[in-house]
Coordinates of N, CA, C and O in Angstrom, one line a residue:
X272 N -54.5 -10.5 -18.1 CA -54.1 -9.5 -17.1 C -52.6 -9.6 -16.9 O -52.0 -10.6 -17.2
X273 N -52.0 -8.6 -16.4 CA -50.9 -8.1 -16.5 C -50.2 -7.8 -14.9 O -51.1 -7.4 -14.2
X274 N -48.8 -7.9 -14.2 CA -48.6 -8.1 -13.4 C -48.2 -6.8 -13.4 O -48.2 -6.4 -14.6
X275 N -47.8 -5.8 -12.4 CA -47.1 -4.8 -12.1 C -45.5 -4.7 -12.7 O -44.8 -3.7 -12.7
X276 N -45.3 -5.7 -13.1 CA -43.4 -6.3 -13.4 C -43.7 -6.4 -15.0 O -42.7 -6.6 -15.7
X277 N -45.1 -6.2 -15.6 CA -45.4 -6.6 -17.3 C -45.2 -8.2 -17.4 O -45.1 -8.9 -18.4
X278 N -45.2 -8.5 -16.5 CA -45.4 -10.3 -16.9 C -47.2 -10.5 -17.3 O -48.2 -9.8 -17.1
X279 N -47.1 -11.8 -17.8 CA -48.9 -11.7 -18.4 C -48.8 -13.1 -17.6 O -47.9 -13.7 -17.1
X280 N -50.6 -13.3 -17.8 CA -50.9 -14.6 -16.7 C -50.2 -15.3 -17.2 O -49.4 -15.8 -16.4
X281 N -50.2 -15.7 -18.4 CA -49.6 -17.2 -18.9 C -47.9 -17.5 -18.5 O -47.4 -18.4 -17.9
X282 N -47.5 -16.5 -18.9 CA -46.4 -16.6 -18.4 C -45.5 -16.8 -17.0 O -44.4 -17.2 -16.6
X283 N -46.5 -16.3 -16.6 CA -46.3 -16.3 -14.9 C -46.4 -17.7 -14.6 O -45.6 -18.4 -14.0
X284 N -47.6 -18.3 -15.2 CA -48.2 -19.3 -14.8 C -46.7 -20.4 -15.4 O -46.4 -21.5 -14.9
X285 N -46.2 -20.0 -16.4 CA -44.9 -20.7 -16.9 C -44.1 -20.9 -15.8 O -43.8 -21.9 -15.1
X286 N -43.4 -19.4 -15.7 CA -42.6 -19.5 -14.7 C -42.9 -20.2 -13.4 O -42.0 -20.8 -12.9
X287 N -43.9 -20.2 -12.8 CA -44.5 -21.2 -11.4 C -44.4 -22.5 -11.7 O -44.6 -23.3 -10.8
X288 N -44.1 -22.9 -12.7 CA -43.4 -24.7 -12.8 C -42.3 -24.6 -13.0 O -42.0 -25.8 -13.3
X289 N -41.4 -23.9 -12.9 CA -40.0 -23.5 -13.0 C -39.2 -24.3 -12.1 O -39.5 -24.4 -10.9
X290 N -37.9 -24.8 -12.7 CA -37.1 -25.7 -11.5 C -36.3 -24.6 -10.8 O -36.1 -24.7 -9.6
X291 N -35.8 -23.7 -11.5 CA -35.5 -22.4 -10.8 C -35.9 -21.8 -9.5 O -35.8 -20.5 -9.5
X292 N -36.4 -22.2 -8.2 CA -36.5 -21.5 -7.0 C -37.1 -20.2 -7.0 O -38.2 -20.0 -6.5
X293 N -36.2 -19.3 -7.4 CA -36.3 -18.3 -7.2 C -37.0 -17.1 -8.0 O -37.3 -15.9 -7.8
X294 N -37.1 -18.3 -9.3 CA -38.2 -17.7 -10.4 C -39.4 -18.4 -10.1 O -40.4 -17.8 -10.3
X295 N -39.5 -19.5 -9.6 CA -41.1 -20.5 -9.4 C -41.5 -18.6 -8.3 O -42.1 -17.6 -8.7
X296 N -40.9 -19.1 -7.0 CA -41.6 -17.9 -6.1 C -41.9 -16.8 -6.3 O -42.8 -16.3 -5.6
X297 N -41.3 -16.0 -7.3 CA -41.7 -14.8 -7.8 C -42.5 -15.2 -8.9 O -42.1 -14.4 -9.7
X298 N -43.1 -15.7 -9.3 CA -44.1 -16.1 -10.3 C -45.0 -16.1 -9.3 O -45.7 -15.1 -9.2
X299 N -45.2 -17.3 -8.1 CA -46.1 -17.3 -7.1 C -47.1 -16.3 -6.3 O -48.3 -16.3 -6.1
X300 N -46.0 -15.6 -6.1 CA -46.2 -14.6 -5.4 C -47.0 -13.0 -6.4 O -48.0 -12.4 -6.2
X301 N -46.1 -13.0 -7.5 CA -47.1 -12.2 -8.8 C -48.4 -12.8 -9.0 O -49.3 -12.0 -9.0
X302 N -48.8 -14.3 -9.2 CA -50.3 -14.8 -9.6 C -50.7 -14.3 -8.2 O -51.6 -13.5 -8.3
X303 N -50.5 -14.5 -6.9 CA -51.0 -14.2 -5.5 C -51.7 -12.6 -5.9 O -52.8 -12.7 -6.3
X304 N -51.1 -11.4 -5.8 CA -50.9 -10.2 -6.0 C -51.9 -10.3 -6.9 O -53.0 -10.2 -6.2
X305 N -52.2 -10.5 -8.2 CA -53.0 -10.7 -9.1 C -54.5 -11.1 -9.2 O -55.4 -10.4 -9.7
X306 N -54.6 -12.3 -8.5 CA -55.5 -12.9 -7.7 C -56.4 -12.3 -6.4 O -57.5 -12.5 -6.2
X307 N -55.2 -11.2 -5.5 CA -55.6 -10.5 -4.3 C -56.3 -9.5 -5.0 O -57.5 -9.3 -4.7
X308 N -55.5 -8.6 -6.0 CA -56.4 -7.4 -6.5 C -57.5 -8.2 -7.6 O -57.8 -7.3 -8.4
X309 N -57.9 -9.0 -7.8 CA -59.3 -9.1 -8.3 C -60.6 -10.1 -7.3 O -61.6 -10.8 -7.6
X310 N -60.1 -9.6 -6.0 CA -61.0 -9.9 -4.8 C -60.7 -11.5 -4.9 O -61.4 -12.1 -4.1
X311 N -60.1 -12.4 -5.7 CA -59.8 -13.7 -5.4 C -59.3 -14.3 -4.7 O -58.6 -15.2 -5.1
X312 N -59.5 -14.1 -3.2 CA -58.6 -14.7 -2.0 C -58.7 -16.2 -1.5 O -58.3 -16.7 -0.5
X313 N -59.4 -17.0 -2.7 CA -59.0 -18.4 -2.5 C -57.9 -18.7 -2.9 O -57.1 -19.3 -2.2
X314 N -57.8 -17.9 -4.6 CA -56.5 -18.6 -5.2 C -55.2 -17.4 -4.8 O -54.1 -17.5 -5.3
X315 N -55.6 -16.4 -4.1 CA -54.7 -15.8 -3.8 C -53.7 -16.3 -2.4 O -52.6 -15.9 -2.2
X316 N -54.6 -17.3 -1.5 CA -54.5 -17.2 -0.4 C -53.6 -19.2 -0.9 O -52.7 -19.6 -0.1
X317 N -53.9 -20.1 -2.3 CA -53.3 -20.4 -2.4 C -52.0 -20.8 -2.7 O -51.3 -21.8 -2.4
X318 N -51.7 -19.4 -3.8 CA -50.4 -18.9 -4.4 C -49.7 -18.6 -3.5 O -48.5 -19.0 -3.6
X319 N -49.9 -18.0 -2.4 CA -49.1 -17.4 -1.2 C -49.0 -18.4 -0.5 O -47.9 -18.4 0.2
X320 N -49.7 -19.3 -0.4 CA -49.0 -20.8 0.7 C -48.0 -21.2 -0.5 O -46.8 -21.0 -0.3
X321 N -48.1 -21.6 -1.4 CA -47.1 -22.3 -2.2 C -45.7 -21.4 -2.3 O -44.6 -22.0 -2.3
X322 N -45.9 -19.9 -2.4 CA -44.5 -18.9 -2.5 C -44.1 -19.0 -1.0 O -42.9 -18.6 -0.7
X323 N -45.0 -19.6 0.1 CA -44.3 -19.3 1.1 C -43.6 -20.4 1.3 O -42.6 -20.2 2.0
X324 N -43.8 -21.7 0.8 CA -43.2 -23.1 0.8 C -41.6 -22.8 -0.1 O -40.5 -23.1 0.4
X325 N -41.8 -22.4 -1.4 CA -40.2 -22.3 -1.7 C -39.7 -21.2 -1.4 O -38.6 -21.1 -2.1
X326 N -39.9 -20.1 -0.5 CA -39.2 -19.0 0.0 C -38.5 -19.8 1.5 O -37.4 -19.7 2.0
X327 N -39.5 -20.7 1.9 CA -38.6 -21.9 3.0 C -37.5 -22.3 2.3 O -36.4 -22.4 2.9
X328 N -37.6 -22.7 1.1 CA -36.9 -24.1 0.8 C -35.8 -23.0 0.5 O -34.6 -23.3 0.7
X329 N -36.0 -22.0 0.1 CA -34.8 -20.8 -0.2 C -34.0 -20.4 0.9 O -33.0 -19.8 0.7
X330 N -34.3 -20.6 2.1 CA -34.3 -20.1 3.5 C -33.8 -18.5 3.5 O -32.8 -18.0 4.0
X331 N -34.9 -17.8 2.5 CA -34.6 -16.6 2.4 C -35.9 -15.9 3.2 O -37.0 -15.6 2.7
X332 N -35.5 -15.8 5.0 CA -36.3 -14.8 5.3 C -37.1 -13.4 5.3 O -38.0 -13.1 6.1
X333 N -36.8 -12.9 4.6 CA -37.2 -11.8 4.2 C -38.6 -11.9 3.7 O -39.6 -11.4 4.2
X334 N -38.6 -12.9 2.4 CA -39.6 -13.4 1.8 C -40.6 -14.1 2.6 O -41.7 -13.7 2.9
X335 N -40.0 -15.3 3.1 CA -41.0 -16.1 3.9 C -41.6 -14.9 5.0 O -42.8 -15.1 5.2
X336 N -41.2 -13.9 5.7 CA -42.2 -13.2 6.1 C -43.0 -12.4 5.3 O -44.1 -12.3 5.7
X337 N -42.7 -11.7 3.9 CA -43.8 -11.5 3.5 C -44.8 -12.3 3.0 O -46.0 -12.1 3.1
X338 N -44.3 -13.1 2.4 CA -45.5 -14.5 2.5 C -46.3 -15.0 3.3 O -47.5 -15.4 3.0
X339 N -45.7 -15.0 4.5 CA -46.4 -15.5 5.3 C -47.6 -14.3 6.0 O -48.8 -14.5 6.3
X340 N -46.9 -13.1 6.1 CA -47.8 -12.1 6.1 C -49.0 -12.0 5.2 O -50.1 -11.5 5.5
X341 N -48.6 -12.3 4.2 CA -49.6 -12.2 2.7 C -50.6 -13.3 3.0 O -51.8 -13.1 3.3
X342 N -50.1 -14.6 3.0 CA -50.9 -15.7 3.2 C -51.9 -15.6 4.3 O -53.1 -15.6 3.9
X343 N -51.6 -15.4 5.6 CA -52.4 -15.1 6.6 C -53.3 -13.7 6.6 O -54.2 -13.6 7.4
X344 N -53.2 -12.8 5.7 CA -53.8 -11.9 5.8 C -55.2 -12.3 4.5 O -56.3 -11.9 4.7
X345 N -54.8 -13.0 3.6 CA -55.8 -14.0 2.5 C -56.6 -14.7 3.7 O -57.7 -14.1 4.1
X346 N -56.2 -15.7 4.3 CA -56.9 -16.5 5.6 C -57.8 -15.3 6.2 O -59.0 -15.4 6.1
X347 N -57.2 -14.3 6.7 CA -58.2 -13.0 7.4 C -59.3 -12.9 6.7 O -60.3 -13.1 7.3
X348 N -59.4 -12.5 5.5 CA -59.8 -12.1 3.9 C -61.3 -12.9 4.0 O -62.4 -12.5 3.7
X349 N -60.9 -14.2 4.5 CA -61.6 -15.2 4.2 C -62.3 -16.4 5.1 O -62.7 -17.5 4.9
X350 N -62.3 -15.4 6.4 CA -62.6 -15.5 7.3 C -61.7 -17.1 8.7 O -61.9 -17.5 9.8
X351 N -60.9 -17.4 7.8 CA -60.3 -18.2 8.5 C -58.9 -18.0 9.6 O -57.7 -18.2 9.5
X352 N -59.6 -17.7 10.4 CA -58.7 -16.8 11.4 C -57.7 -18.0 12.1 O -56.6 -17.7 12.5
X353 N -58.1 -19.3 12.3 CA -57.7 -19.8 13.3 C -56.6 -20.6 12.4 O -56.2 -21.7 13.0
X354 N -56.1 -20.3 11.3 CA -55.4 -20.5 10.2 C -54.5 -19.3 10.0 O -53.4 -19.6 9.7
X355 N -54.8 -18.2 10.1 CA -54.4 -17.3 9.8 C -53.3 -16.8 11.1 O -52.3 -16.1 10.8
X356 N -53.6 -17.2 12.1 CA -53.0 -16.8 13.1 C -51.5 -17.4 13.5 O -50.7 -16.8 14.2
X357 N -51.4 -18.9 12.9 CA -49.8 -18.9 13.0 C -49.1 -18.2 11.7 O -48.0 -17.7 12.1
X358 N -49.4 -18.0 10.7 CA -49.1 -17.4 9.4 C -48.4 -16.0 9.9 O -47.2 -15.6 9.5
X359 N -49.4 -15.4 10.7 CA -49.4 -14.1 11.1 C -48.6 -13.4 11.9 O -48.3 -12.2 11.9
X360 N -48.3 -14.8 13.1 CA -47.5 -15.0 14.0 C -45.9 -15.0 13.3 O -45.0 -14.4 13.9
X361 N -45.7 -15.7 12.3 CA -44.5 -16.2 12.4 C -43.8 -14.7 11.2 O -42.7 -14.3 11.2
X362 N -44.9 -14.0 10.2 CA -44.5 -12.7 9.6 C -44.3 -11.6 10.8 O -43.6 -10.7 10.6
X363 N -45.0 -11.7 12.4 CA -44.6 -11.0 13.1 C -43.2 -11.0 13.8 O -42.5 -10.1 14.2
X364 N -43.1 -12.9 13.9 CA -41.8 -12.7 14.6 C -40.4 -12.5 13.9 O -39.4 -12.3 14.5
X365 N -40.5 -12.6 12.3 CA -39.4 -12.1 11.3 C -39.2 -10.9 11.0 O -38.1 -10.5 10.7
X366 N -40.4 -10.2 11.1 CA -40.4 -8.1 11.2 C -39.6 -7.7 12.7 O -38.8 -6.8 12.9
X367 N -40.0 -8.5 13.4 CA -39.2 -7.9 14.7 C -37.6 -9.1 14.9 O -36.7 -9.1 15.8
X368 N -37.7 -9.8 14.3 CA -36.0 -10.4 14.3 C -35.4 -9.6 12.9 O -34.2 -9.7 12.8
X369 N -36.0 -8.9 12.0 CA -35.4 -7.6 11.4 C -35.6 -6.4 11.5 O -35.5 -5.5 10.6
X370 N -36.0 -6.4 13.3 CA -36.3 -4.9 13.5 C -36.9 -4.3 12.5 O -36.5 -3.2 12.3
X371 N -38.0 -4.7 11.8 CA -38.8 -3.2 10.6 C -40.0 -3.1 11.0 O -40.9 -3.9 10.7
X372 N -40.1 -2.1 11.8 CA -41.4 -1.4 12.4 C -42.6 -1.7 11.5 O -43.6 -2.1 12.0
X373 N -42.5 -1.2 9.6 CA -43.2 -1.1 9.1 C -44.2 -2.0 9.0 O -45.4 -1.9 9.0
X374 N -43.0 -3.6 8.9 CA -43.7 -4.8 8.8 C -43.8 -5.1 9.8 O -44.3 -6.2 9.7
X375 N -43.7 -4.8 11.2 CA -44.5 -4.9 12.8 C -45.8 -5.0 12.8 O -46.5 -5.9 13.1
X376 N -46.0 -3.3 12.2 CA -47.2 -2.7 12.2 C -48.4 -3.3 11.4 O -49.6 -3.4 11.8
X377 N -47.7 -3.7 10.3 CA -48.6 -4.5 9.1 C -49.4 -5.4 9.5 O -50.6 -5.4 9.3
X378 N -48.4 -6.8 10.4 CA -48.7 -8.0 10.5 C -49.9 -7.1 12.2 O -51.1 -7.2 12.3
X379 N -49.3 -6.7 12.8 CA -50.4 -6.2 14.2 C -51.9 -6.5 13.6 O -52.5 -7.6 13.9
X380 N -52.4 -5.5 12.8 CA -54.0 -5.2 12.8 C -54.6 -6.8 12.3 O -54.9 -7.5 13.2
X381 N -54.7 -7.4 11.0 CA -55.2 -8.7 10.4 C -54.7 -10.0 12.4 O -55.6 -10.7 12.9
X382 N -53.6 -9.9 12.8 CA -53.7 -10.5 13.8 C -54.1 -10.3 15.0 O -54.3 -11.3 15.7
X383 N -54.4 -9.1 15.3 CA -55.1 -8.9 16.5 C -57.0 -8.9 16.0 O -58.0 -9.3 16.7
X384 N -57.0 -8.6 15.0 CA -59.3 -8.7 14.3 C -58.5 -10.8 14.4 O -59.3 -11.5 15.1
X385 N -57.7 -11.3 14.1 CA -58.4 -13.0 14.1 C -58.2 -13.5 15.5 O -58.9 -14.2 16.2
X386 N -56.8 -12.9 15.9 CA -57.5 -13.2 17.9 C -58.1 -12.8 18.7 O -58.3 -13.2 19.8
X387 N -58.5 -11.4 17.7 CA -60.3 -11.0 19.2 C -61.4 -12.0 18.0 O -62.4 -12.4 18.7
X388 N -61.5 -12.3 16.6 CA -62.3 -13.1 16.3 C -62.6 -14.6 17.1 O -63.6 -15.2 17.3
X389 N -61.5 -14.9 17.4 CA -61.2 -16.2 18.1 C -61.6 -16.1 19.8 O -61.8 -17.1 20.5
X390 N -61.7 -15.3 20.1 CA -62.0 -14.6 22.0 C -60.7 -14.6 22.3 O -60.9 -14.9 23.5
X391 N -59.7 -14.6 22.2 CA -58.3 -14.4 22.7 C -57.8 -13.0 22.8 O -56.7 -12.5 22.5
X392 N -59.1 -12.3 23.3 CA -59.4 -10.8 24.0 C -57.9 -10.0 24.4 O -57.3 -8.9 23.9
X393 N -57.4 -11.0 25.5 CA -56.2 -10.5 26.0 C -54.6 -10.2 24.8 O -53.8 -9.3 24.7
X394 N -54.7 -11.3 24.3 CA -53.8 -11.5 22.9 C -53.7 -10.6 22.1 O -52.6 -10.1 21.8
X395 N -55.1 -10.2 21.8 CA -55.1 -9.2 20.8 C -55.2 -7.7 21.3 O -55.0 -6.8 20.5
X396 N -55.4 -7.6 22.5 CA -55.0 -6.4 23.0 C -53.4 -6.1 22.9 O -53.1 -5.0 22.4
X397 N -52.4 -7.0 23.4 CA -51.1 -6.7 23.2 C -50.8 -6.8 22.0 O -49.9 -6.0 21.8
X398 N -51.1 -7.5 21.0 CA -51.0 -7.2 19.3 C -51.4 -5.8 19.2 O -50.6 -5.1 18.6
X399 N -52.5 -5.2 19.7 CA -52.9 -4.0 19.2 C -52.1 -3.1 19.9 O -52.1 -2.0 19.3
X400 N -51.3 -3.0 20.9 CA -50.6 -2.3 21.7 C -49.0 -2.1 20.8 O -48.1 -1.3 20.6
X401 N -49.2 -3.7 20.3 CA -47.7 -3.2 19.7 C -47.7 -2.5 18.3 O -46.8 -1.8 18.0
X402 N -48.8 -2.8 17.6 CA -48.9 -2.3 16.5 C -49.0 -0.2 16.9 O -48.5 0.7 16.3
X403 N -49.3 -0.2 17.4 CA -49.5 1.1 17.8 C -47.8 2.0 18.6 O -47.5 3.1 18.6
X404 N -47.1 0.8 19.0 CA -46.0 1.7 18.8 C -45.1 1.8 17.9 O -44.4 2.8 17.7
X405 N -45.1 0.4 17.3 CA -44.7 0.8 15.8 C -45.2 1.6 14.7 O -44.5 2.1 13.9
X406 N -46.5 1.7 14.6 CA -46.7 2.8 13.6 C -46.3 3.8 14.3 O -46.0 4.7 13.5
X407 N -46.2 4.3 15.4 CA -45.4 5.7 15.9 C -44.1 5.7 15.5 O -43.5 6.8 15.4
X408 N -43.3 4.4 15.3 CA -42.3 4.0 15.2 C -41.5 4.4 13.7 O -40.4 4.8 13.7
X409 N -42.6 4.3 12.5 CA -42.6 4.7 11.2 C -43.2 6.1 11.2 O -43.0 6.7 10.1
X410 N -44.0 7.0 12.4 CA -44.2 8.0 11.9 C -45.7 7.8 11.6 O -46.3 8.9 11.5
X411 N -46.3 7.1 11.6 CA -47.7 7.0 11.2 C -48.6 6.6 12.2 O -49.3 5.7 12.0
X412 N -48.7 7.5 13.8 CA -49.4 7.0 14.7 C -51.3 6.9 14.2 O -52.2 6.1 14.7
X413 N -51.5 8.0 13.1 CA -53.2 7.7 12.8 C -53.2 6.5 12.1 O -54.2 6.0 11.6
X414 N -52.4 6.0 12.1 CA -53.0 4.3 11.0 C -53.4 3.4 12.1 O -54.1 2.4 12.0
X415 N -52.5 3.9 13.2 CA -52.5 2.6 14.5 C -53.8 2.4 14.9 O -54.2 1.4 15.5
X416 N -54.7 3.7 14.4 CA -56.3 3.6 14.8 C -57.1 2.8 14.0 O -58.1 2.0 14.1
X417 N -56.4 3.1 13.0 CA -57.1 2.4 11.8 C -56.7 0.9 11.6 O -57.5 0.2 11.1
X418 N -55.4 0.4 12.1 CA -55.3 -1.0 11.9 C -55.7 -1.4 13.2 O -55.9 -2.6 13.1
X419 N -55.8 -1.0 14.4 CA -56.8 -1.9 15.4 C -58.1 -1.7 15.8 O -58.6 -2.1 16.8
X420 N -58.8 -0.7 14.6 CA -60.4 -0.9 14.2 C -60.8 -1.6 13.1 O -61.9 -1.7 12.6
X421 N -59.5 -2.1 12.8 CA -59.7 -2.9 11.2 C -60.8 -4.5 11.3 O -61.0 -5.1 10.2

């Protein structure tokens, strides 16, 4: 199988022992991707903890929220919400420390379904409240329905 970038597994799988940083994580993060689109959210959910480990060590924010967004939404995937929810938390608080509505919105729905899974009723009402002004935010108020019936 083939990555969207034309990398092939093996190779990927090369590059993820890479002393290189910044090639391990994008290797990481492509077998994640790979793994997610073939319903594999064990090994997808553990590609994305490891891409989210050297996107730290990169202290390249951008990444570590999508990672950690990706990771915690694997945890959703897989029913492990009470795992999922610092993951989820911390891709929420780097979308809104870079102002990007899109990735607000994203991280809202998977975190508000694991803290009404969890009974944290109240929590996830204001997760759903915010996700709903940021998809107004991008222009997409019908999705806000759709990610807090998710």
């Amino acid at each position: 199988m083939s990555s969207p970038n034309g990398f092939g597994d093996s190779d990927l799988r090369e590059l993820a022992q890479s002393q290189d940083l910044d090639e391990r994580a994008f290797a990481l993060m492509e077998l994640a991707h790979l793994a997610r689109g073939s319903d594999n959210w064990v090994a997808a959910r553990d590609y994305y903890g490891s891409a989210l480990d050297v996107y730290s060590q990169l202290d390249n924010e951008a990444e570590v929220a999508r990672a950690s967004y990706s990771l915690g939404f694997s945890q959703v995937r897989l029913g492990q919400h009470e795992d999922a929810v610092p993951n989820l938390q911390l891709a929420l608080e780097r979308a809104r420390e870079l102002n990007d509505s899109g990735d607000i919105a994203y991280a809202c729905g998977p975190l508000g379904d694991s803290l009404a899974s969890l009974g944290r009723l109240d929590e996830a009402a204001d997760v759903f409240g915010m996700a709903i002004t940021a998809y107004e935010d991008i222009g997409e108020p019908a999705q806000a329905g759709f990610a807090c019936l998710s």
